[in-house]
């Protein structure tokens, strides 16, 4: 290994430390502001039980932020606070309403979220506090970084096949595995720090946009947005500047319009109408351009969503006003409240559902009968949707766990799932030899746990999916170590 490789490792540590510092600083600024908003909101709406639960979540988050030196660990162990408490109040403030408006049981919903955040605190104490990469293994990390930098282009090609895998008839399990390789290649590619000028990354962005539009899914685009956002935090020397603020504003507006368009054309998902054609017609227009640049302009897609008749007897919450845009997707407590507010105080524990979604449905098929629609079954039983009307409603992991086994299930399963997530984060960082690459890959696991919040999906991501990625990385190291070593052996053995 040459001196440049060791300099790369030193730079990796420096950039990862920058990420940690910026995450900690931002959270330390936001949590106190949020605590003040919680108090003022309680003065207005008088729901003090819920306010105390939200204050509890804020206190736990502050404790973790103050003691965690690793930005990814901090994200993971405070995720419930941000997605259930902070976003609820942010949405309420930006829409001129209280945080309890339209909720069926704001106190119970807040208490469930608090129990889940307490589970994260427990997992935080159970995981090792030392750095995920040991200084004593620097030489091994340098070798592994060199392998993945040499392998990035063939890995990117395999990943692109996975991205379009289901379109060309590849089974979804293999497509997902290949897609994880794409993000390994992207994470390595992004370590160059030149992502604004990299045509390969822009090609990836276009490919993800096409896949997202054709499948009417916002997650593919959000995955890349999270990846680029984490990259900005890591690589941008001056994070706060007028130009960057302007581009971030445009990005947020673009995502909002994109989300509205995707929802407005969802009616065609199960028809013969071309989703890509509808998307191009509605998104690539002068009106979209106006909606992106003008903060006071409401797009036609947003207006159409706002005017769509709502079945108030179904899976619906009055908390969300206007269109079901991107912010509603990221504000989880009101969606959980739809279900938990209608559950009786004492309900039997559904052991079969708990076992199935933590183990039986997670492992590869070995002939077992898998039940993959627990969230639908719960809303059917509560009369929120007609029986056998499959829509995979977003009732959240915590909502499913509470429906299965009450507060105990919420607490203990949260501890298990997120302990596993942090454990595999450390393994992935050590295999890649780069914490920066591991941070970028973890952005995908974080968005997956936010955008597909069902118990089964999070269980798959934190256990089986993470294990599969670890096995893939181990195989890549073994294969490319052999390939890179063999030419040197042949050269040494060549006769004079």
XYZ file of C-alpha atoms in Angstrom:
496
model
C 0.000 0.000 0.000
C 1.317 3.446 -0.893
C 1.256 6.624 1.166
C -1.743 7.962 -0.811
C -3.910 5.129 0.497
C -3.073 5.998 4.106
C -3.810 9.677 3.394
C -7.194 8.555 2.053
C -7.881 6.764 5.348
C -6.919 9.873 7.327
C -9.200 11.970 5.132
C -12.020 9.453 5.688
C -11.699 9.897 9.455
C -11.674 13.672 9.090
C -14.794 13.746 6.891
C -16.694 11.271 9.095
C -15.845 13.452 12.090
C -17.222 16.482 10.237
C -20.486 14.604 9.667
C -20.700 13.698 13.373
C -20.060 17.286 14.454
C -22.608 18.813 12.088
C -25.325 16.331 13.038
C -24.741 17.027 16.735
C -24.760 20.801 16.237
C -27.985 20.790 14.213
C -29.801 18.579 16.693
C -28.660 20.659 19.663
C -30.147 23.715 17.985
C -33.457 22.111 16.969
C -34.381 20.191 20.135
C -34.642 23.256 22.462
C -36.698 25.143 19.877
C -39.014 22.161 19.604
C -39.360 21.950 23.405
C -40.540 25.573 23.515
C -43.080 24.862 20.746
C -44.389 21.835 22.678
C -45.020 24.007 25.749
C -46.703 26.820 23.800
C -48.856 24.308 21.917
C -49.999 22.732 25.208
C -50.967 26.160 26.517
C -53.203 26.593 23.457
C -54.799 23.136 23.137
C -54.626 22.052 26.793
C -53.553 18.462 25.979
C -50.885 18.310 28.691
C -50.616 14.493 28.855
C -49.492 14.391 25.223
C -47.218 17.390 25.759
C -45.447 15.659 28.661
C -44.871 12.567 26.496
C -43.408 14.718 23.715
C -41.225 16.532 26.272
C -40.028 13.119 27.417
C -39.032 12.202 23.872
C -37.197 15.518 23.490
C -35.344 14.929 26.782
C -34.269 11.432 25.713
C -33.149 12.731 22.323
C -31.128 15.506 23.999
C -29.462 12.942 26.291
C -28.476 10.714 23.364
C -27.252 13.620 21.228
C -25.124 14.872 24.124
C -23.428 11.492 24.620
C -23.192 10.028 21.127
C -20.048 10.815 19.150
C -21.218 8.991 16.019
C -23.723 10.795 13.766
C -25.303 7.621 12.412
C -25.807 6.150 15.890
C -27.376 9.467 16.872
C -29.776 9.358 13.889
C -30.782 5.770 14.587
C -31.298 6.145 18.336
C -33.338 9.354 18.044
C -35.330 8.497 14.904
C -38.661 8.059 16.727
C -38.366 11.513 18.288
C -37.738 13.168 14.922
C -40.336 11.245 12.907
C -43.139 11.135 15.488
C -42.711 14.237 17.635
C -40.642 16.849 15.805
C -42.367 16.406 12.431
C -45.822 16.495 14.052
C -45.183 19.900 15.590
C -43.371 21.150 12.493
C -46.373 20.242 10.335
C -48.776 21.834 12.837
C -46.820 25.106 13.013
C -46.403 25.394 9.227
C -50.116 24.691 8.668
C -51.499 26.988 11.377
C -52.985 24.320 13.654
C -52.269 22.645 16.972
C -50.384 19.355 17.250
C -53.519 17.620 18.595
C -55.866 18.831 15.851
C -57.784 15.988 14.217
C -56.146 13.249 16.315
C -58.360 10.576 17.832
C -56.156 9.979 20.883
C -53.190 12.387 21.010
C -52.173 11.268 24.512
C -52.119 7.538 23.704
C -50.294 8.116 20.409
C -47.678 10.270 22.120
C -47.232 7.689 24.889
C -46.669 4.886 22.346
C -44.026 7.005 20.610
C -42.406 7.766 23.988
C -42.251 4.042 24.834
C -40.599 3.365 21.469
C -38.088 6.179 22.035
C -37.382 4.706 25.480
C -36.629 1.419 23.705
C -34.118 3.274 21.547
C -32.501 4.676 24.701
C -32.179 1.137 26.067
C -30.602 -0.042 22.799
C -28.236 2.943 22.967
C -26.958 1.747 26.369
C -26.641 -1.859 25.144
C -24.472 -1.073 22.106
C -20.710 -0.513 22.525
C -19.753 3.127 22.910
C -16.315 2.893 21.239
C -15.637 3.905 17.625
C -16.973 1.463 15.028
C -13.555 1.419 13.296
C -10.521 0.536 15.406
C -7.332 2.570 14.895
C -5.234 -0.596 15.310
C -6.684 -2.097 12.095
C -5.750 0.830 9.825
C -3.676 -1.279 7.422
C -6.564 -3.695 6.847
C -8.976 -0.801 6.245
C -6.597 0.678 3.660
C -6.560 -2.635 1.751
C -10.336 -2.884 1.753
C -10.806 0.714 0.603
C -8.433 0.040 -2.294
C -10.429 -3.045 -3.294
C -13.781 -1.228 -3.414
C -12.316 1.754 -5.261
C -10.966 -0.635 -7.901
C -14.273 -2.528 -8.116
C -16.664 0.447 -8.222
C -17.466 0.387 -11.948
C -18.343 -3.318 -12.313
C -20.345 -3.014 -9.092
C -22.198 0.007 -10.504
C -23.083 -2.003 -13.625
C -24.483 -4.848 -11.534
C -26.413 -2.322 -9.469
C -27.992 -0.745 -12.547
C -29.178 -4.208 -13.610
C -30.789 -4.527 -10.175
C -32.421 -1.103 -10.514
C -34.278 -2.222 -13.647
C -34.357 -5.897 -12.596
C -38.098 -6.256 -12.078
C -38.737 -4.515 -15.414
C -36.701 -7.190 -17.224
C -38.219 -10.126 -15.332
C -35.639 -10.570 -12.552
C -37.224 -11.791 -9.289
C -37.581 -8.973 -6.745
C -35.293 -10.606 -4.173
C -32.395 -10.636 -6.666
C -33.180 -7.117 -7.858
C -33.035 -5.839 -4.281
C -29.706 -7.588 -3.694
C -28.183 -6.100 -6.854
C -29.604 -2.683 -5.970
C -27.717 -2.774 -2.665
C -24.532 -3.233 -4.703
C -25.411 -0.064 -6.636
C -25.402 1.952 -3.428
C -22.064 0.446 -2.426
C -20.646 1.662 -5.750
C -22.303 5.055 -5.338
C -20.948 5.468 -1.816
C -17.427 4.721 -3.016
C -17.852 7.016 -6.002
C -19.068 9.858 -3.805
C -15.903 9.740 -1.698
C -14.266 11.695 -4.529
C -16.315 14.679 -3.326
C -17.032 15.804 -6.907
C -20.660 14.717 -7.083
C -21.958 17.941 -8.664
C -19.603 17.439 -11.626
C -19.884 13.671 -11.949
C -21.925 12.618 -15.027
C -22.213 9.068 -13.693
C -24.093 10.304 -10.633
C -26.426 12.432 -12.736
C -27.098 9.347 -14.886
C -28.016 7.465 -11.707
C -30.347 10.303 -10.705
C -32.141 10.111 -14.079
C -32.420 6.317 -13.850
C -33.927 6.515 -10.361
C -36.359 9.189 -11.560
C -37.504 6.947 -14.413
C -37.933 3.935 -12.129
C -39.789 6.030 -9.561
C -42.165 7.424 -12.188
C -42.830 4.079 -13.855
C -43.601 2.378 -10.538
C -45.363 5.388 -8.977
C -42.970 5.233 -6.043
C -41.378 8.179 -4.277
C -38.913 6.031 -2.365
C -36.444 5.561 -5.257
C -36.044 9.310 -5.666
C -35.964 9.952 -1.917
C -33.197 7.368 -1.573
C -30.904 9.336 -3.858
C -31.923 12.643 -2.261
C -30.943 11.296 1.170
C -27.669 10.005 -0.253
C -26.831 13.388 -1.779
C -27.944 15.198 1.385
C -25.612 13.104 3.540
C -22.842 13.680 0.988
C -23.355 17.446 1.268
C -23.044 17.295 5.049
C -19.837 15.281 4.729
C -18.011 16.962 1.838
C -19.210 20.563 1.699
C -16.628 22.681 3.518
C -18.935 25.666 3.955
C -22.359 24.217 4.574
C -24.221 27.504 5.056
C -24.140 29.832 2.045
C -26.793 31.825 0.126
C -26.255 29.794 -3.056
C -26.563 26.449 -1.280
C -29.647 27.679 0.591
C -31.221 28.642 -2.742
C -30.525 25.216 -4.256
C -31.852 23.467 -1.153
C -35.038 25.527 -1.413
C -35.415 24.501 -5.073
C -34.789 20.885 -4.094
C -37.486 20.938 -1.423
C -39.975 22.564 -3.795
C -39.117 20.062 -6.529
C -39.669 17.137 -4.161
C -43.013 18.592 -3.097
C -44.241 18.995 -6.676
C -42.857 15.566 -7.589
C -44.738 13.996 -4.675
C -48.008 15.744 -5.613
C -47.716 14.610 -9.234
C -46.997 11.013 -8.195
C -50.057 10.950 -5.949
C -52.292 12.615 -8.534
C -51.574 9.917 -11.150
C -51.754 6.976 -8.760
C -55.233 6.148 -10.094
C -53.545 4.699 -13.207
C -51.285 2.287 -11.332
C -53.425 -0.792 -11.972
C -54.595 0.227 -15.451
C -53.104 -0.043 -18.929
C -52.332 3.694 -18.955
C -48.591 4.443 -19.146
C -47.379 5.769 -15.791
C -44.267 7.259 -17.384
C -46.357 9.018 -20.023
C -48.662 10.493 -17.391
C -45.719 11.553 -15.263
C -43.905 13.262 -18.149
C -47.092 15.056 -19.183
C -47.792 16.360 -15.669
C -44.291 16.961 -14.333
C -42.262 18.305 -17.251
C -44.284 21.439 -17.832
C -44.128 25.203 -17.427
C -46.504 24.964 -14.488
C -44.062 22.694 -12.616
C -41.296 25.230 -13.209
C -43.501 28.013 -11.802
C -44.456 25.869 -8.781
C -40.785 25.153 -8.012
C -39.667 28.794 -8.093
C -42.810 30.462 -6.679
C -43.451 29.548 -2.998
C -46.974 31.005 -3.159
C -48.074 28.987 -6.197
C -50.096 25.791 -5.805
C -49.660 23.290 -8.615
C -52.602 21.733 -10.432
C -51.664 18.335 -8.983
C -51.787 19.721 -5.429
C -55.149 21.389 -6.110
C -56.558 18.174 -7.539
C -55.477 16.247 -4.443
C -56.960 18.870 -2.129
C -60.286 18.727 -3.971
C -60.479 14.919 -4.010
C -63.446 13.739 -1.923
C -62.354 12.051 1.296
C -64.100 9.074 2.824
C -64.097 10.118 6.468
C -65.159 6.664 7.552
C -61.984 5.120 6.150
C -58.276 5.273 6.747
C -58.109 9.045 7.142
C -57.006 11.704 9.633
C -58.194 15.296 9.763
C -54.744 16.308 11.032
C -53.448 16.559 7.456
C -54.928 19.509 5.591
C -54.652 20.035 1.858
C -52.833 17.548 -0.360
C -51.096 14.391 0.778
C -47.662 15.738 -0.108
C -44.212 14.672 0.969
C -44.463 16.194 4.436
C -47.449 14.023 5.274
C -45.352 10.993 4.367
C -42.703 12.027 6.884
C -45.118 12.923 9.710
C -45.803 9.551 11.281
C -47.690 10.107 14.538
C -51.029 11.166 12.945
C -50.899 8.098 10.672
C -50.297 5.820 13.655
C -53.101 7.590 15.553
C -55.673 6.520 12.946
C -55.285 2.941 14.180
C -54.185 3.109 17.818
C -56.923 5.573 18.757
C -59.522 2.966 17.771
C -58.019 -0.023 19.580
C -59.524 -1.160 22.905
C -57.490 -0.644 26.072
C -57.009 -4.371 26.519
C -56.621 -6.624 23.503
C -55.152 -10.139 23.240
C -51.516 -10.407 22.144
C -51.231 -11.623 18.565
C -48.254 -13.938 19.059
C -48.542 -15.441 15.562
C -48.284 -12.008 13.930
C -45.334 -11.037 16.132
C -43.455 -14.252 15.412
C -44.310 -14.163 11.723
C -43.176 -10.580 11.095
C -39.982 -10.859 13.129
C -38.861 -14.254 11.870
C -41.100 -16.437 9.712
C -41.823 -13.816 7.047
C -38.268 -12.430 7.160
C -36.285 -15.575 6.368
C -36.052 -16.787 2.736
C -38.904 -18.973 1.534
C -38.480 -22.586 2.612
C -42.046 -23.632 1.869
C -43.692 -21.650 4.682
C -46.900 -19.707 4.151
C -46.036 -16.012 4.473
C -48.503 -13.371 5.609
C -47.316 -10.053 4.156
C -50.300 -7.760 4.722
C -50.540 -7.295 8.492
C -51.271 -3.557 8.214
C -54.205 -4.285 5.888
C -55.576 -6.922 8.252
C -55.487 -4.483 11.165
C -57.436 -1.766 9.330
C -59.916 -4.350 8.014
C -60.620 -5.575 11.552
C -61.180 -1.981 12.721
C -63.550 -1.303 9.833
C -61.331 1.394 8.342
C -61.352 -0.229 4.900
C -63.399 -2.873 3.177
C -62.219 -6.441 3.687
C -59.648 -7.661 1.128
C -59.104 -4.126 -0.189
C -55.293 -4.282 -0.126
C -53.652 -0.860 0.137
C -50.769 -1.478 2.559
C -51.681 1.528 4.735
C -48.856 3.267 6.533
C -49.834 2.630 10.152
C -46.122 2.641 11.175
C -44.022 0.029 12.940
C -45.097 1.338 16.329
C -48.758 1.174 15.308
C -48.408 -2.439 14.223
C -46.480 -3.387 17.360
C -49.060 -1.766 19.642
C -51.838 -3.600 17.761
C -49.950 -6.874 18.208
C -48.857 -6.693 21.841
C -49.386 -3.284 23.426
C -46.664 -1.174 25.017
C -44.466 -4.198 25.833
C -44.198 -5.186 22.174
C -43.427 -1.584 21.209
C -40.587 -1.363 23.745
C -38.843 -4.723 23.376
C -39.074 -5.047 19.592
C -37.737 -1.490 19.193
C -34.719 -2.464 21.314
C -34.060 -5.562 19.199
C -34.509 -4.048 15.730
C -32.404 -0.950 16.232
C -29.710 -2.761 18.193
C -29.315 -4.981 15.125
C -29.243 -1.957 12.816
C -26.379 -0.349 14.740
C -24.519 -3.664 15.003
C -24.565 -4.150 11.231
C -23.596 -0.494 10.677
C -20.328 -1.202 12.493
C -19.716 -4.390 10.517
C -20.388 -2.625 7.188
C -18.020 0.240 8.087
C -15.207 -2.174 8.932
C -15.729 -4.269 5.793
C -15.648 -1.184 3.550
C -12.671 0.236 5.438
C -14.403 3.591 5.250
C -16.855 5.148 7.669
C -17.787 7.768 5.062
C -18.954 5.014 2.696
C -20.795 3.312 5.562
C -22.544 6.590 6.448
C -23.714 6.990 2.850
C -24.990 3.404 2.714
C -26.780 3.842 6.046
C -28.661 6.785 4.516
C -30.470 4.171 2.435
C -31.358 2.049 5.443
C -32.620 5.131 7.254
C -34.841 6.239 4.371
C -36.122 2.680 3.987
C -37.181 2.589 7.640
C -38.916 5.962 7.205
C -40.582 5.564 3.795
C -41.694 1.922 4.218
C -42.581 1.879 7.890
C -44.131 -1.518 8.417
C -42.855 -3.988 10.984
C -41.967 -6.516 8.295
C -40.029 -4.044 6.142
C -37.987 -2.703 9.056
C -37.337 -6.244 10.339
C -36.094 -7.266 6.884
C -33.865 -4.193 6.537
C -32.295 -4.432 9.990
C -31.701 -8.201 9.971
C -31.880 -10.172 6.737
C -31.142 -7.239 4.401
C -28.161 -6.111 6.472
C -26.841 -9.669 6.710
C -27.143 -10.098 2.936
C -25.172 -6.884 2.375
C -22.462 -8.037 4.793
C -22.174 -11.349 2.916
C -22.000 -9.510 -0.416
C -19.247 -7.194 0.837
C -17.326 -10.164 2.229
C -17.611 -11.947 -1.134
C -16.453 -8.857 -3.043
C -13.395 -8.554 -0.790
C -12.537 -12.237 -1.300
C -12.960 -12.179 -5.103
C -11.161 -8.901 -5.781
C -8.373 -9.711 -3.307
C -7.704 -12.829 -5.388
C -7.936 -10.987 -8.720
C -5.696 -8.113 -7.604
C -3.169 -10.445 -6.014
C -2.885 -12.902 -8.921
C -1.285 -10.537 -11.497
C 1.458 -9.678 -8.987
C 2.139 -13.361 -8.381
C 2.353 -14.016 -12.129
C 4.695 -11.057 -12.557
C 7.012 -12.340 -9.794
C 6.980 -15.844 -11.239
C 7.768 -14.753 -14.834
C 11.175 -16.217 -16.004
C 13.966 -13.701 -16.732
